[in-house]
């Protein structure tokens, strides 16, 4: 399951005329220079990292908002992802993550590896995993055997059909958790579809993260499989049908390059339908994607 990093790069200047005319602007560039389509190129790099495997991933259970820790394999994945980021020279100013410790721990490992444990960390429930309602805690394969693969795939992978809701008395209802005492109850889910997850995540993305990136802050986000699926759906314009088949592997940094409008620039090593590229060995990445698919076979 996993983490994302957003890194804004400084604008690069190219192809200016030998001499400028007109009244200089506050930026130091003339109107003539800024009107040239190649005069000023803005590019931001966004790195997404899903948290490492959790203990409930290892047990093949629907996890959702349940706050389980990383497994031993997940700790190793987080360290491997951190080393990939370090080898590529990434650094950050602000860190974003969810309220769930598997994502938080993954972030801590990355920040420690990069010697960045001093930077501010923002924890928000809007980055939490999708809430699986009454399915939380159940074994995925046993749920398939009980309800049938087709029904479970609808609950698990459809874009706008949520699983059955949990009861308000359930231990899995977030309104009973002091962690969410400051969140208005009408915002706390009993269950969620990917669409509902996308809706709550994009509030944070549009209102907080995008302005931060555009201000020049380098941001890393450690998040979850479905919150990252929601983000890449938004960035790449992936259809609601196609997103149901997309799987993001745990612990592997996924790098996007965005233009000044936050639109992705396709990279050569991208695995369709994504335009961003994974760091590391792509064959190993594909194998990890296949492992996610196999969870409900």
CSV table of C-alpha atoms in Angstrom, one decimal:
chain,number,residue,atom,x,y,z
A,1,UNK,CA,0.0,0.0,0.0
A,2,UNK,CA,1.9,3.5,-0.2
A,3,UNK,CA,3.4,7.2,-0.3
A,4,UNK,CA,3.6,10.1,-2.7
A,5,UNK,CA,6.0,12.9,-3.1
A,6,UNK,CA,5.5,16.2,-4.7
A,7,UNK,CA,8.6,18.2,-5.7
A,8,UNK,CA,8.4,21.6,-7.3
A,9,UNK,CA,11.4,22.6,-9.4
A,10,UNK,CA,12.4,26.1,-10.1
A,11,UNK,CA,11.3,27.6,-13.4
A,12,UNK,CA,13.9,27.4,-16.2
A,13,UNK,CA,14.4,30.3,-18.7
A,14,UNK,CA,15.3,29.7,-22.3
A,15,UNK,CA,15.2,31.3,-25.8
A,16,UNK,CA,15.1,34.9,-24.8
A,17,UNK,CA,15.6,37.6,-27.5
A,18,UNK,CA,19.1,39.4,-27.4
A,19,UNK,CA,17.5,42.5,-26.1
A,20,UNK,CA,14.3,43.3,-24.2
A,21,UNK,CA,11.9,46.2,-25.0
A,22,UNK,CA,9.0,47.6,-23.0
A,23,UNK,CA,8.6,48.4,-19.4
A,24,UNK,CA,10.2,45.7,-17.1
A,25,UNK,CA,7.7,43.7,-15.0
A,26,UNK,CA,8.2,42.9,-11.3
A,27,UNK,CA,9.6,39.5,-12.2
A,28,UNK,CA,12.5,41.2,-13.9
A,29,UNK,CA,11.4,40.0,-17.4
A,30,UNK,CA,9.8,42.2,-20.1
A,31,UNK,CA,6.3,41.7,-21.5
A,32,UNK,CA,7.9,40.8,-24.8
A,33,UNK,CA,10.0,38.0,-23.2
A,34,UNK,CA,7.1,36.7,-21.2
A,35,UNK,CA,4.8,36.6,-24.2
A,36,UNK,CA,7.1,34.1,-26.0
A,37,UNK,CA,5.7,30.6,-25.6
A,38,UNK,CA,9.2,29.2,-24.9
A,39,UNK,CA,10.4,32.1,-22.8
A,40,UNK,CA,9.4,30.6,-19.4
A,41,UNK,CA,8.9,26.9,-18.8
A,42,UNK,CA,7.5,25.8,-15.5
A,43,UNK,CA,7.9,22.2,-14.4
A,44,UNK,CA,7.1,20.4,-11.2
A,45,UNK,CA,8.0,16.8,-10.2
A,46,UNK,CA,5.5,14.8,-8.2
A,47,UNK,CA,6.6,11.5,-6.6
A,48,UNK,CA,3.9,9.3,-5.2
A,49,UNK,CA,4.8,6.4,-2.8
A,50,UNK,CA,2.2,4.0,-1.5
A,51,UNK,CA,3.0,2.8,2.1
A,52,UNK,CA,4.7,-0.6,2.6
A,53,UNK,CA,2.8,-3.8,3.1
A,54,UNK,CA,0.8,-3.8,6.4
A,55,UNK,CA,0.1,-6.8,8.7
A,56,UNK,CA,-3.5,-6.9,7.3
A,57,UNK,CA,-2.2,-6.8,3.7
A,58,UNK,CA,-0.1,-9.8,4.7
A,59,UNK,CA,-3.2,-11.5,6.1
A,60,UNK,CA,-5.2,-10.5,2.9
A,61,UNK,CA,-7.8,-8.6,4.9
A,62,UNK,CA,-9.8,-5.6,3.9
A,63,UNK,CA,-8.0,-2.9,5.9
A,64,UNK,CA,-9.5,0.5,5.1
A,65,UNK,CA,-9.3,2.9,8.1
A,66,UNK,CA,-8.2,0.2,10.5
A,67,UNK,CA,-4.9,1.3,12.0
A,68,UNK,CA,-2.6,-1.8,11.6
A,69,UNK,CA,1.2,-1.5,11.5
A,70,UNK,CA,3.6,-2.3,8.7
A,71,UNK,CA,4.6,-5.9,8.4
A,72,UNK,CA,8.3,-6.9,8.3
A,73,UNK,CA,8.1,-7.0,4.5
A,74,UNK,CA,6.4,-3.6,4.6
A,75,UNK,CA,9.3,-2.1,6.6
A,76,UNK,CA,11.7,-3.5,4.1
A,77,UNK,CA,9.7,-2.0,1.2
A,78,UNK,CA,9.7,1.4,2.9
A,79,UNK,CA,13.5,1.3,3.3
A,80,UNK,CA,13.9,0.3,-0.4
A,81,UNK,CA,11.7,3.1,-1.6
A,82,UNK,CA,13.6,5.6,0.6
A,83,UNK,CA,16.9,4.4,-0.9
A,84,UNK,CA,15.6,4.9,-4.4
A,85,UNK,CA,14.6,8.4,-3.6
A,86,UNK,CA,17.9,9.1,-2.0
A,87,UNK,CA,19.8,7.7,-4.9
A,88,UNK,CA,17.9,10.1,-7.2
A,89,UNK,CA,18.7,13.1,-5.0
A,90,UNK,CA,15.2,14.0,-3.9
A,91,UNK,CA,14.6,16.4,-1.0
A,92,UNK,CA,11.5,18.0,0.5
A,93,UNK,CA,10.3,21.0,2.5
A,94,UNK,CA,6.9,19.7,3.9
A,95,UNK,CA,5.5,16.2,4.4
A,96,UNK,CA,1.9,15.1,4.0
A,97,UNK,CA,0.5,11.8,5.2
A,98,UNK,CA,-2.7,10.3,6.6
A,99,UNK,CA,-3.6,9.6,10.2
A,100,UNK,CA,-2.9,5.9,9.9
A,101,UNK,CA,0.4,4.5,11.2
A,102,UNK,CA,1.3,2.3,8.2
A,103,UNK,CA,1.6,5.5,6.1
A,104,UNK,CA,3.1,7.6,8.9
A,105,UNK,CA,5.8,4.9,9.6
A,106,UNK,CA,6.6,4.7,5.9
A,107,UNK,CA,7.0,8.5,5.8
A,108,UNK,CA,9.3,8.4,8.9
A,109,UNK,CA,11.5,5.8,7.3
A,110,UNK,CA,11.9,7.9,4.1
A,111,UNK,CA,12.5,11.1,6.0
A,112,UNK,CA,15.1,9.4,8.2
A,113,UNK,CA,16.9,8.0,5.2
A,114,UNK,CA,16.9,11.4,3.5
A,115,UNK,CA,18.0,13.2,6.7
A,116,UNK,CA,14.8,15.2,6.7
A,117,UNK,CA,13.1,14.3,10.0
A,118,UNK,CA,13.1,18.0,10.9
A,119,UNK,CA,10.6,19.1,8.2
A,120,UNK,CA,7.0,19.8,9.1
A,121,UNK,CA,4.6,16.9,8.8
A,122,UNK,CA,0.9,17.4,8.1
A,123,UNK,CA,-1.4,14.5,9.1
A,124,UNK,CA,-4.9,14.6,7.6
A,125,UNK,CA,-7.8,12.1,7.5
A,126,UNK,CA,-8.5,13.2,3.9
A,127,UNK,CA,-5.5,11.1,2.9
A,128,UNK,CA,-6.7,8.0,4.7
A,129,UNK,CA,-7.4,4.8,2.8
A,130,UNK,CA,-10.8,4.1,1.4
A,131,UNK,CA,-13.3,3.0,4.1
A,132,UNK,CA,-14.5,-0.5,3.3
A,133,UNK,CA,-17.5,-0.4,5.5
A,134,UNK,CA,-18.8,-3.8,6.7
A,135,UNK,CA,-16.0,-5.5,4.8
A,136,UNK,CA,-13.3,-4.1,7.0
A,137,UNK,CA,-11.4,-6.9,8.8
A,138,UNK,CA,-12.7,-9.7,6.6
A,139,UNK,CA,-10.3,-11.9,4.6
A,140,UNK,CA,-10.6,-11.1,0.9
A,141,UNK,CA,-10.5,-14.6,-0.4
A,142,UNK,CA,-13.0,-15.9,2.1
A,143,UNK,CA,-15.3,-13.0,1.2
A,144,UNK,CA,-15.0,-14.1,-2.4
A,145,UNK,CA,-15.9,-17.7,-1.5
A,146,UNK,CA,-18.9,-16.5,0.5
A,147,UNK,CA,-20.3,-13.8,-1.9
A,148,UNK,CA,-18.8,-14.7,-5.2
A,149,UNK,CA,-15.9,-13.1,-7.1
A,150,UNK,CA,-18.2,-10.9,-9.2
A,151,UNK,CA,-19.9,-9.3,-6.2
A,152,UNK,CA,-16.6,-8.8,-4.3
A,153,UNK,CA,-15.0,-7.2,-7.4
A,154,UNK,CA,-18.0,-4.8,-7.6
A,155,UNK,CA,-17.5,-3.8,-3.9
A,156,UNK,CA,-13.7,-3.7,-4.2
A,157,UNK,CA,-13.1,-2.2,-7.6
A,158,UNK,CA,-16.2,-0.4,-8.9
A,159,UNK,CA,-15.8,3.3,-9.1
A,160,UNK,CA,-19.0,4.5,-7.5
A,161,UNK,CA,-20.6,1.5,-5.7
A,162,UNK,CA,-19.5,1.3,-2.1
A,163,UNK,CA,-19.5,-1.9,0.1
A,164,UNK,CA,-22.3,-2.4,2.7
A,165,UNK,CA,-21.9,0.2,5.4
A,166,UNK,CA,-20.7,-0.6,8.9
A,167,UNK,CA,-23.0,0.0,11.9
A,168,UNK,CA,-22.6,3.1,14.0
A,169,UNK,CA,-21.9,0.8,16.9
A,170,UNK,CA,-19.1,-0.9,15.0
A,171,UNK,CA,-15.4,-0.6,16.1
A,172,UNK,CA,-14.7,0.3,12.5
A,173,UNK,CA,-16.9,3.4,12.5
A,174,UNK,CA,-14.5,6.3,12.7
A,175,UNK,CA,-17.0,8.3,14.8
A,176,UNK,CA,-16.1,6.0,17.7
A,177,UNK,CA,-12.4,6.7,17.4
A,178,UNK,CA,-10.9,9.6,19.4
A,179,UNK,CA,-8.5,10.2,16.5
A,180,UNK,CA,-11.3,11.8,14.6
A,181,UNK,CA,-12.9,13.7,17.4
A,182,UNK,CA,-12.2,17.0,15.7
A,183,UNK,CA,-13.7,15.9,12.3
A,184,UNK,CA,-17.4,16.9,11.8
A,185,UNK,CA,-19.5,13.7,12.1
A,186,UNK,CA,-21.3,14.3,8.9
A,187,UNK,CA,-17.9,14.0,7.1
A,188,UNK,CA,-17.0,10.6,8.6
A,189,UNK,CA,-17.8,7.6,6.4
A,190,UNK,CA,-19.7,4.4,7.2
A,191,UNK,CA,-18.4,3.1,3.9
A,192,UNK,CA,-16.9,4.6,0.7
A,193,UNK,CA,-16.6,4.0,-3.0
A,194,UNK,CA,-13.5,5.1,-4.9
A,195,UNK,CA,-15.5,8.2,-6.1
A,196,UNK,CA,-16.2,9.3,-2.5
A,197,UNK,CA,-12.5,8.7,-1.6
A,198,UNK,CA,-11.5,10.8,-4.6
A,199,UNK,CA,-13.9,13.6,-3.6
A,200,UNK,CA,-12.5,14.0,-0.1
A,201,UNK,CA,-8.9,13.6,-1.2
A,202,UNK,CA,-9.2,16.3,-3.9
A,203,UNK,CA,-10.4,18.8,-1.4
A,204,UNK,CA,-6.9,18.6,0.2
A,205,UNK,CA,-5.1,18.4,-3.1
A,206,UNK,CA,-6.8,21.4,-4.7
A,207,UNK,CA,-7.1,23.7,-1.6
A,208,UNK,CA,-3.8,22.9,0.2
A,209,UNK,CA,-1.3,20.9,-1.9
A,210,UNK,CA,-1.5,22.6,-5.3
A,211,UNK,CA,-0.9,26.1,-3.9
A,212,UNK,CA,1.9,24.7,-1.8
A,213,UNK,CA,3.6,23.1,-4.8
A,214,UNK,CA,3.1,26.2,-6.9
A,215,UNK,CA,4.7,28.3,-4.2
A,216,UNK,CA,7.9,26.4,-4.6
A,217,UNK,CA,7.7,24.1,-1.6
A,218,UNK,CA,8.9,20.6,-2.2
A,219,UNK,CA,6.3,18.2,-0.8
A,220,UNK,CA,6.3,14.5,-0.1
A,221,UNK,CA,3.0,12.6,0.6
A,222,UNK,CA,2.9,9.1,2.1
A,223,UNK,CA,-0.6,7.7,1.4
A,224,UNK,CA,-2.6,4.6,0.5
A,225,UNK,CA,-3.6,2.5,-2.5
A,226,UNK,CA,-7.0,4.1,-3.1
A,227,UNK,CA,-6.1,7.7,-2.3
A,228,UNK,CA,-3.2,7.4,-4.8
A,229,UNK,CA,-5.5,5.8,-7.4
A,230,UNK,CA,-7.8,8.7,-6.9
A,231,UNK,CA,-4.9,11.2,-7.5
A,232,UNK,CA,-3.5,9.5,-10.6
A,233,UNK,CA,-7.1,9.3,-12.0
A,234,UNK,CA,-7.3,13.0,-11.6
A,235,UNK,CA,-3.9,13.8,-13.0
A,236,UNK,CA,-4.0,11.4,-16.0
A,237,UNK,CA,-7.7,11.9,-16.7
A,238,UNK,CA,-8.3,8.1,-16.4
A,239,UNK,CA,-11.9,7.1,-17.0
A,240,UNK,CA,-14.0,5.7,-14.1
A,241,UNK,CA,-14.1,2.3,-16.0
A,242,UNK,CA,-10.3,2.1,-16.5
A,243,UNK,CA,-9.4,3.1,-13.0
A,244,UNK,CA,-11.1,0.0,-11.6
A,245,UNK,CA,-8.4,-2.1,-13.2
A,246,UNK,CA,-5.4,0.0,-12.0
A,247,UNK,CA,-3.2,-1.3,-9.2
A,248,UNK,CA,-0.4,0.6,-7.5
A,249,UNK,CA,2.3,-1.5,-5.8
A,250,UNK,CA,3.5,-0.9,-2.3
A,251,UNK,CA,6.7,1.0,-1.5
A,252,UNK,CA,7.6,2.0,-5.1
A,253,UNK,CA,8.1,5.7,-5.8
A,254,UNK,CA,6.0,6.9,-8.8
A,255,UNK,CA,7.3,10.0,-10.4
A,256,UNK,CA,5.2,12.5,-12.3
A,257,UNK,CA,6.3,15.6,-14.1
A,258,UNK,CA,3.7,18.4,-14.2
A,259,UNK,CA,3.4,21.6,-16.2
A,260,UNK,CA,2.4,24.9,-14.8
A,261,UNK,CA,-1.3,23.9,-15.1
A,262,UNK,CA,-0.6,20.7,-13.0
A,263,UNK,CA,-1.1,18.6,-16.1
A,264,UNK,CA,1.3,15.6,-16.5
A,265,UNK,CA,4.0,15.4,-19.1
A,266,UNK,CA,4.3,11.8,-20.4
A,267,UNK,CA,7.5,10.0,-19.5
A,268,UNK,CA,9.1,7.4,-21.6
A,269,UNK,CA,9.2,4.6,-19.0
A,270,UNK,CA,5.5,5.1,-18.0
A,271,UNK,CA,3.3,2.0,-17.6
A,272,UNK,CA,0.0,2.8,-19.3
A,273,UNK,CA,-2.5,4.2,-18.5
A,274,UNK,CA,-0.2,6.3,-16.2
A,275,UNK,CA,2.1,9.0,-17.6
A,276,UNK,CA,4.3,9.0,-14.6
A,277,UNK,CA,7.2,6.5,-14.2
A,278,UNK,CA,8.1,4.1,-11.3
A,279,UNK,CA,11.6,4.2,-9.9
A,280,UNK,CA,13.6,1.0,-9.8
A,281,UNK,CA,13.4,-2.2,-11.8
A,282,UNK,CA,10.2,-2.1,-13.9
A,283,UNK,CA,10.0,-5.9,-14.1
A,284,UNK,CA,9.9,-6.1,-10.3
A,285,UNK,CA,7.3,-3.3,-10.3
A,286,UNK,CA,5.1,-5.3,-12.7
A,287,UNK,CA,5.4,-8.4,-10.5
A,288,UNK,CA,4.3,-6.4,-7.5
A,289,UNK,CA,1.3,-5.1,-9.4
A,290,UNK,CA,0.4,-8.7,-10.3
A,291,UNK,CA,0.6,-9.6,-6.6
A,292,UNK,CA,-2.1,-7.0,-5.8
A,293,UNK,CA,-4.3,-8.4,-8.6
A,294,UNK,CA,-4.0,-11.9,-7.2
A,295,UNK,CA,-5.4,-11.0,-3.8
A,296,UNK,CA,-9.0,-11.9,-4.7
A,297,UNK,CA,-8.4,-14.7,-7.3
